Amino acid sequence: MKKLTGIVMSLAFVLCAVSVQAVPLDENCNNNADCNDDVVYCNGVPSCSSETSKCVAGTPVSCESDGLFCNGPEVCSEDIEGCVSQGNPCSYSCLEETDQCVECITDDNCTDNNTPFCVENTCVACRVETDEDCDNGLFCDGAETCDNGTCFDGEPPCGDNQTMPSALSFCNEETDQCVECFEDFDCSDNGTPRCDGVMCVECLDDFDCDNGTFCREGVCAVQACDLIIKPRQVRINKMFRPVERRFRITGGEGFDPYAKLDFGLIRVRRAAVSRKGVLKVLTTIPAGAIPNKGPYEIRVGDCVGEIILR
């Protein structure tokens, strides 16, 4: 009897298990509970169609946008069984105001040292409104400029000593200055063979002078009534129009700064004497009026001096 009872109970359990077995999609069903749920939240819940009495797939979970662009689209997350933002859609920077991916928003977004500034959402070498961003701190290679976000090299301020050997074509980076020479070797043998660190001069000390003359401010002059004229060298080779030149004139014993001036073809516009007795003369050198270069004589009363026209 007990054995028969056990058989009946086992058969009942099997029949019950068969009756609650879930039905796959597209198979016949009586109600929603019959349909197999794949337990994937984002797929939705399958149901039994009232029209076909077959199991149909559930409706996938639809996530409503939160209205923000820069956190990405909203998607269904199986981990939390809910909607989450997918994340920044941009490789670089995201501009929420225009729903755009851009290269930068601030300078901090520009990590390349060659383009460290953010201008109109683009990393550039310099800001359009200033050339200072391009300045490399060097004098001798010229002033760098900024044009449309790109830095351009400047023109060397001292020219090229090969093409302009008579100009101040050497550049001293330490003093930010164009000079004619660094050493005597740079000075040609044209009456000014010594270098004072800036200009080629006739002498640096009395040992450079002969015939009883003495070195006075780079010029060999006798003590009595020789003129010392600064600057001694004047460029005229590019004078296509009249050019103003200022001279400072002193002299030895017998020099009278108030005496008559004779500058020849150079026109004297104004002359004045300082408290220290230095004659200051403002002149105009007419264009093309002096055809020959070289020594050019100047007189102040009985005193004579010369400048070198180059």
Tab-separated table of C-alpha atoms in Angstrom:
chain	number	residue	atom	x	y	z
A	1	MET	CA	0.000	0.000	0.000
A	2	LYS	CA	2.814	2.425	0.953
A	3	LYS	CA	4.597	1.593	-2.288
A	4	LEU	CA	1.503	2.448	-4.337
A	5	THR	CA	1.070	5.722	-2.502
A	6	GLY	CA	4.684	6.742	-3.327
A	7	ILE	CA	4.201	6.015	-7.000
A	8	VAL	CA	1.049	8.121	-7.135
A	9	MET	CA	2.780	11.103	-5.472
A	10	SER	CA	5.766	10.938	-7.814
A	11	LEU	CA	3.465	10.898	-10.826
A	12	ALA	CA	1.564	13.890	-9.496
A	13	PHE	CA	4.836	15.856	-9.072
A	14	VAL	CA	5.877	15.140	-12.660
A	15	LEU	CA	2.492	16.212	-13.981
A	16	CYS	CA	2.706	19.416	-11.939
A	17	ALA	CA	6.183	20.188	-13.235
A	18	VAL	CA	5.012	19.718	-16.791
A	19	SER	CA	2.046	21.977	-16.259
A	20	VAL	CA	4.181	24.981	-15.061
A	21	GLN	CA	7.027	24.657	-17.577
A	22	ALA	CA	7.637	28.020	-19.302
A	23	VAL	CA	6.764	28.312	-22.978
A	24	PRO	CA	9.404	29.715	-25.407
A	25	LEU	CA	8.639	32.576	-27.800
A	26	ASP	CA	6.248	31.834	-30.676
A	27	GLU	CA	4.873	28.796	-28.838
A	28	ASN	CA	1.264	28.402	-27.699
A	29	CYS	CA	0.330	29.832	-24.323
A	30	ASN	CA	-2.713	30.470	-22.159
A	31	ASN	CA	-1.493	33.487	-20.194
A	32	ASN	CA	1.589	35.642	-19.569
A	33	ALA	CA	2.847	33.337	-16.851
A	34	ASP	CA	3.272	30.572	-19.416
A	35	CYS	CA	5.915	32.540	-21.363
A	36	ASN	CA	9.625	32.069	-20.745
A	37	ASP	CA	11.260	35.192	-19.215
A	38	ASP	CA	14.970	35.450	-20.196
A	39	VAL	CA	15.551	37.457	-17.016
A	40	VAL	CA	17.238	40.235	-19.041
A	41	TYR	CA	15.746	43.412	-17.653
A	42	CYS	CA	16.477	45.624	-20.624
A	43	ASN	CA	14.714	43.230	-23.027
A	44	GLY	CA	11.392	43.766	-21.318
A	45	VAL	CA	8.968	41.063	-20.081
A	46	PRO	CA	7.564	38.504	-22.623
A	47	SER	CA	3.791	38.074	-22.749
A	48	CYS	CA	1.086	35.844	-24.190
A	49	SER	CA	-0.575	37.461	-27.191
A	50	SER	CA	-4.346	37.634	-26.850
A	51	GLU	CA	-4.622	37.584	-30.633
A	52	THR	CA	-2.411	34.593	-31.446
A	53	SER	CA	-2.198	32.815	-28.065
A	54	LYS	CA	1.540	32.630	-28.628
A	55	CYS	CA	4.407	33.992	-26.514
A	56	VAL	CA	5.852	37.243	-27.863
A	57	ALA	CA	8.988	39.142	-26.827
A	58	GLY	CA	8.717	41.949	-24.349
A	59	THR	CA	9.137	45.626	-25.239
A	60	PRO	CA	12.781	46.734	-24.653
A	61	VAL	CA	13.160	49.368	-21.947
A	62	SER	CA	13.136	52.869	-23.479
A	63	CYS	CA	15.154	55.540	-21.634
A	64	GLU	CA	14.071	59.160	-21.750
A	65	SER	CA	16.789	61.761	-22.462
A	66	ASP	CA	17.794	64.002	-19.571
A	67	GLY	CA	18.304	66.888	-22.023
A	68	LEU	CA	22.083	67.004	-21.649
A	69	PHE	CA	24.463	66.403	-24.561
A	70	CYS	CA	27.791	66.109	-22.805
A	71	ASN	CA	26.893	63.110	-20.626
A	72	GLY	CA	25.916	61.080	-23.668
A	73	PRO	CA	22.628	59.325	-24.524
A	74	GLU	CA	20.619	57.564	-21.834
A	75	VAL	CA	20.663	53.764	-22.109
A	76	CYS	CA	19.312	50.823	-20.159
A	77	SER	CA	21.692	49.335	-17.615
A	78	GLU	CA	21.334	45.694	-16.685
A	79	ASP	CA	23.479	46.245	-13.593
A	80	ILE	CA	21.041	48.605	-11.908
A	81	GLU	CA	17.979	47.558	-13.909
A	82	GLY	CA	17.391	51.161	-14.829
A	83	CYS	CA	18.499	53.979	-17.139
A	84	VAL	CA	21.959	55.607	-17.001
A	85	SER	CA	23.870	58.169	-19.097
A	86	GLN	CA	26.348	56.545	-21.450
A	87	GLY	CA	29.106	59.133	-20.825
A	88	ASN	CA	30.957	61.950	-22.611
A	89	PRO	CA	30.555	61.455	-26.383
A	90	CYS	CA	33.632	63.563	-27.186
A	91	SER	CA	37.267	62.561	-27.527
A	92	TYR	CA	38.452	65.996	-26.319
A	93	SER	CA	36.156	68.660	-24.874
A	94	CYS	CA	32.378	68.919	-24.905
A	95	LEU	CA	30.476	72.188	-25.306
A	96	GLU	CA	27.049	71.857	-23.728
A	97	GLU	CA	25.795	75.218	-25.030
A	98	THR	CA	25.981	74.124	-28.664
A	99	ASP	CA	25.862	70.320	-28.271
A	100	GLN	CA	29.264	70.061	-29.952
A	101	CYS	CA	32.522	68.214	-29.511
A	102	VAL	CA	35.397	70.736	-29.615
A	103	GLU	CA	39.154	70.649	-29.196
A	104	CYS	CA	39.179	72.906	-26.155
A	105	ILE	CA	37.186	75.225	-23.941
A	106	THR	CA	40.002	76.722	-21.847
A	107	ASP	CA	43.796	76.869	-22.107
A	108	ASP	CA	43.954	73.990	-19.633
A	109	ASN	CA	42.531	71.700	-22.328
A	110	CYS	CA	45.526	72.414	-24.612
A	111	THR	CA	48.329	70.086	-23.526
A	112	ASP	CA	50.660	70.418	-26.528
A	113	ASN	CA	53.400	72.960	-25.742
A	114	ASN	CA	53.370	74.054	-29.390
A	115	THR	CA	49.685	75.041	-29.210
A	116	PRO	CA	49.056	76.050	-25.581
A	117	PHE	CA	46.228	78.580	-26.066
A	118	CYS	CA	42.520	77.974	-26.654
A	119	VAL	CA	41.022	80.397	-29.178
A	120	GLU	CA	37.485	79.802	-30.434
A	121	ASN	CA	37.600	76.195	-29.184
A	122	THR	CA	40.804	75.444	-31.084
A	123	CYS	CA	44.285	74.999	-29.587
A	124	VAL	CA	46.645	77.482	-31.266
A	125	ALA	CA	50.223	78.662	-30.865
A	126	CYS	CA	49.253	82.224	-29.975
A	127	ARG	CA	46.314	84.439	-29.245
A	128	VAL	CA	45.458	86.703	-32.157
A	129	GLU	CA	45.452	89.889	-30.109
A	130	THR	CA	49.084	89.686	-28.959
A	131	ASP	CA	52.534	88.918	-30.357
A	132	GLU	CA	53.943	88.335	-26.872
A	133	ASP	CA	52.788	84.705	-26.936
A	134	CYS	CA	55.312	84.052	-29.722
A	135	ASP	CA	58.298	85.810	-28.123
A	136	ASN	CA	61.132	83.323	-27.616
A	137	GLY	CA	63.097	85.779	-25.492
A	138	LEU	CA	65.886	86.235	-28.039
A	139	PHE	CA	66.859	89.579	-29.570
A	140	CYS	CA	69.087	88.527	-32.414
A	141	ASP	CA	66.530	86.466	-34.341
A	142	GLY	CA	64.040	89.336	-34.506
A	143	ALA	CA	60.600	89.928	-33.054
A	144	GLU	CA	58.199	87.020	-33.548
A	145	THR	CA	54.623	87.843	-34.539
A	146	CYS	CA	51.253	86.136	-34.263
A	147	ASP	CA	49.004	85.856	-37.308
A	148	ASN	CA	45.721	83.967	-37.150
A	149	GLY	CA	46.889	81.758	-34.314
A	150	THR	CA	50.269	80.906	-35.861
A	151	CYS	CA	53.659	82.234	-34.738
A	152	PHE	CA	56.016	83.573	-37.401
A	153	ASP	CA	59.734	84.252	-37.070
A	154	GLY	CA	60.924	87.830	-37.134
A	155	GLU	CA	63.583	89.457	-39.287
A	156	PRO	CA	67.029	89.555	-37.639
A	157	PRO	CA	67.490	93.182	-36.510
A	158	CYS	CA	71.146	93.366	-37.431
A	159	GLY	CA	70.999	92.085	-40.991
A	160	ASP	CA	73.606	89.798	-42.476
A	161	ASN	CA	77.294	90.587	-42.158
A	162	GLN	CA	77.960	88.799	-45.447
A	163	THR	CA	75.663	90.990	-47.526
A	164	MET	CA	76.041	94.190	-45.475
A	165	PRO	CA	79.615	94.102	-44.166
A	166	SER	CA	79.723	97.844	-43.447
A	167	ALA	CA	76.543	97.963	-41.379
A	168	LEU	CA	76.064	97.232	-37.690
A	169	SER	CA	75.553	93.661	-38.734
A	170	PHE	CA	76.839	91.734	-35.736
A	171	CYS	CA	74.318	90.993	-33.028
A	172	ASN	CA	75.112	90.975	-29.325
A	173	GLU	CA	72.520	88.829	-27.569
A	174	GLU	CA	73.816	89.788	-24.123
A	175	THR	CA	73.168	93.506	-24.640
A	176	ASP	CA	70.326	93.269	-27.193
A	177	GLN	CA	72.344	95.474	-29.505
A	178	CYS	CA	73.570	95.598	-33.084
A	179	VAL	CA	77.298	96.211	-33.178
A	180	GLU	CA	79.885	96.740	-35.850
A	181	CYS	CA	82.411	94.430	-34.268
A	182	PHE	CA	83.258	92.071	-31.432
A	183	GLU	CA	87.037	92.138	-31.910
A	184	ASP	CA	89.669	93.893	-34.011
A	185	PHE	CA	89.479	91.115	-36.603
A	186	ASP	CA	85.978	92.330	-37.508
A	187	CYS	CA	87.278	95.802	-38.418
A	188	SER	CA	88.571	96.381	-41.937
A	189	ASP	CA	91.734	98.422	-42.456
A	190	ASN	CA	90.045	101.707	-43.371
A	191	GLY	CA	91.423	103.953	-40.657
A	192	THR	CA	89.398	102.359	-37.850
A	193	PRO	CA	91.210	99.081	-37.096
A	194	ARG	CA	90.355	98.715	-33.401
A	195	CYS	CA	87.107	97.428	-31.879
A	196	ASP	CA	85.773	99.059	-28.732
A	197	GLY	CA	83.148	96.331	-28.319
A	198	VAL	CA	80.536	98.156	-30.366
A	199	MET	CA	82.182	100.212	-33.094
A	200	CYS	CA	85.381	100.119	-35.099
A	201	VAL	CA	87.490	103.061	-33.955
A	202	GLU	CA	90.840	104.571	-34.766
A	203	CYS	CA	92.327	103.886	-31.361
A	204	LEU	CA	91.712	102.453	-27.928
A	205	ASP	CA	94.701	104.052	-26.200
A	206	ASP	CA	97.613	106.360	-26.952
A	207	PHE	CA	99.788	103.449	-28.144
A	208	ASP	CA	97.523	103.162	-31.203
A	209	CYS	CA	98.353	106.743	-32.257
A	210	ASP	CA	101.535	108.220	-33.761
A	211	ASN	CA	102.934	111.562	-34.961
A	212	GLY	CA	102.487	113.062	-31.527
A	213	THR	CA	98.758	112.462	-31.373
A	214	PHE	CA	96.829	111.004	-28.476
A	215	CYS	CA	93.768	108.783	-28.301
A	216	ARG	CA	90.688	110.718	-27.327
A	217	GLU	CA	87.412	108.794	-27.324
A	218	GLY	CA	88.501	106.468	-30.112
A	219	VAL	CA	90.113	109.166	-32.252
A	220	CYS	CA	93.794	110.048	-32.566
A	221	ALA	CA	93.973	113.819	-32.036
A	222	VAL	CA	96.678	116.349	-31.177
A	223	GLN	CA	96.237	118.253	-27.974
A	224	ALA	CA	95.795	121.614	-29.665
A	225	CYS	CA	92.658	122.333	-31.677
A	226	ASP	CA	91.949	119.023	-33.297
A	227	LEU	CA	88.221	118.331	-33.352
A	228	ILE	CA	86.783	115.207	-31.789
A	229	ILE	CA	83.518	114.500	-33.606
A	230	LYS	CA	80.918	111.919	-32.648
A	231	PRO	CA	79.740	109.949	-34.405
A	232	ARG	CA	82.789	109.823	-36.572
A	233	GLN	CA	81.368	107.418	-39.124
A	234	VAL	CA	78.216	108.271	-41.078
A	235	ARG	CA	76.442	106.052	-43.589
A	236	ILE	CA	75.322	107.757	-46.808
A	237	ASN	CA	75.149	104.893	-49.332
A	238	LYS	CA	71.373	104.449	-48.963
A	239	MET	CA	70.355	108.111	-48.834
A	240	PHE	CA	67.502	108.491	-51.292
A	241	ARG	CA	66.166	111.457	-49.359
A	242	PRO	CA	67.687	114.056	-47.009
A	243	VAL	CA	68.753	112.571	-43.693
A	244	GLU	CA	69.197	114.258	-40.336
A	245	ARG	CA	72.409	113.667	-38.410
A	246	ARG	CA	73.424	114.988	-34.996
A	247	PHE	CA	77.048	115.566	-34.055
A	248	ARG	CA	78.798	116.240	-30.730
A	249	ILE	CA	82.031	118.160	-31.168
A	250	THR	CA	84.817	118.872	-28.696
A	251	GLY	CA	88.443	119.842	-29.187
A	252	GLY	CA	91.810	120.392	-27.624
A	253	GLU	CA	93.369	123.600	-26.427
A	254	GLY	CA	92.195	126.549	-28.526
A	255	PHE	CA	88.832	125.001	-29.397
A	256	ASP	CA	86.074	127.632	-29.463
A	257	PRO	CA	82.598	126.045	-29.678
A	258	TYR	CA	81.126	129.445	-30.606
A	259	ALA	CA	83.370	129.911	-33.631
A	260	LYS	CA	82.160	129.803	-37.223
A	261	LEU	CA	81.004	126.392	-38.444
A	262	ASP	CA	81.985	125.017	-41.836
A	263	PHE	CA	80.350	121.697	-42.746
A	264	GLY	CA	80.725	122.134	-46.504
A	265	LEU	CA	77.855	120.478	-48.382
A	266	ILE	CA	76.257	119.325	-45.145
A	267	ARG	CA	73.659	121.892	-44.079
A	268	VAL	CA	73.772	123.061	-40.466
A	269	ARG	CA	70.257	123.471	-39.120
A	270	ARG	CA	70.925	124.234	-35.486
A	271	ALA	CA	73.890	124.466	-33.120
A	272	ALA	CA	74.095	124.814	-29.351
A	273	VAL	CA	76.791	124.614	-26.690
A	274	SER	CA	76.261	122.611	-23.503
A	275	ARG	CA	77.396	123.703	-20.055
A	276	LYS	CA	80.411	121.426	-20.425
A	277	GLY	CA	81.458	123.155	-23.644
A	278	VAL	CA	80.276	120.424	-26.008
A	279	LEU	CA	79.123	121.751	-29.375
A	280	LYS	CA	75.928	120.002	-30.459
A	281	VAL	CA	75.050	120.352	-34.125
A	282	LEU	CA	71.915	119.227	-35.959
A	283	THR	CA	72.541	118.809	-39.696
A	284	THR	CA	70.819	117.681	-42.856
A	285	ILE	CA	72.766	115.668	-45.417
A	286	PRO	CA	71.077	116.248	-48.801
A	287	ALA	CA	70.335	113.142	-50.837
A	288	GLY	CA	73.123	112.471	-53.325
A	289	ALA	CA	74.909	115.760	-52.590
A	290	ILE	CA	78.112	114.045	-51.446
A	291	PRO	CA	79.206	111.647	-54.189
A	292	ASN	CA	82.388	110.275	-52.618
A	293	LYS	CA	82.777	108.252	-49.456
A	294	GLY	CA	85.705	108.466	-47.075
A	295	PRO	CA	87.154	111.273	-44.930
A	296	TYR	CA	85.100	114.471	-44.912
A	297	GLU	CA	86.521	117.653	-43.387
A	298	ILE	CA	84.652	119.774	-40.845
A	299	ARG	CA	85.859	123.086	-39.375
A	300	VAL	CA	84.952	124.998	-36.250
A	301	GLY	CA	86.881	128.256	-36.383
A	302	ASP	CA	90.559	127.346	-36.722
A	303	CYS	CA	90.052	123.773	-35.539
A	304	VAL	CA	89.773	120.955	-38.042
A	305	GLY	CA	88.350	117.456	-37.794
A	306	GLU	CA	86.913	114.856	-40.057
A	307	ILE	CA	84.154	112.324	-40.248
A	308	ILE	CA	84.191	109.132	-42.294
A	309	LEU	CA	81.389	108.862	-44.850
A	310	ARG	CA	80.470	105.255	-45.584
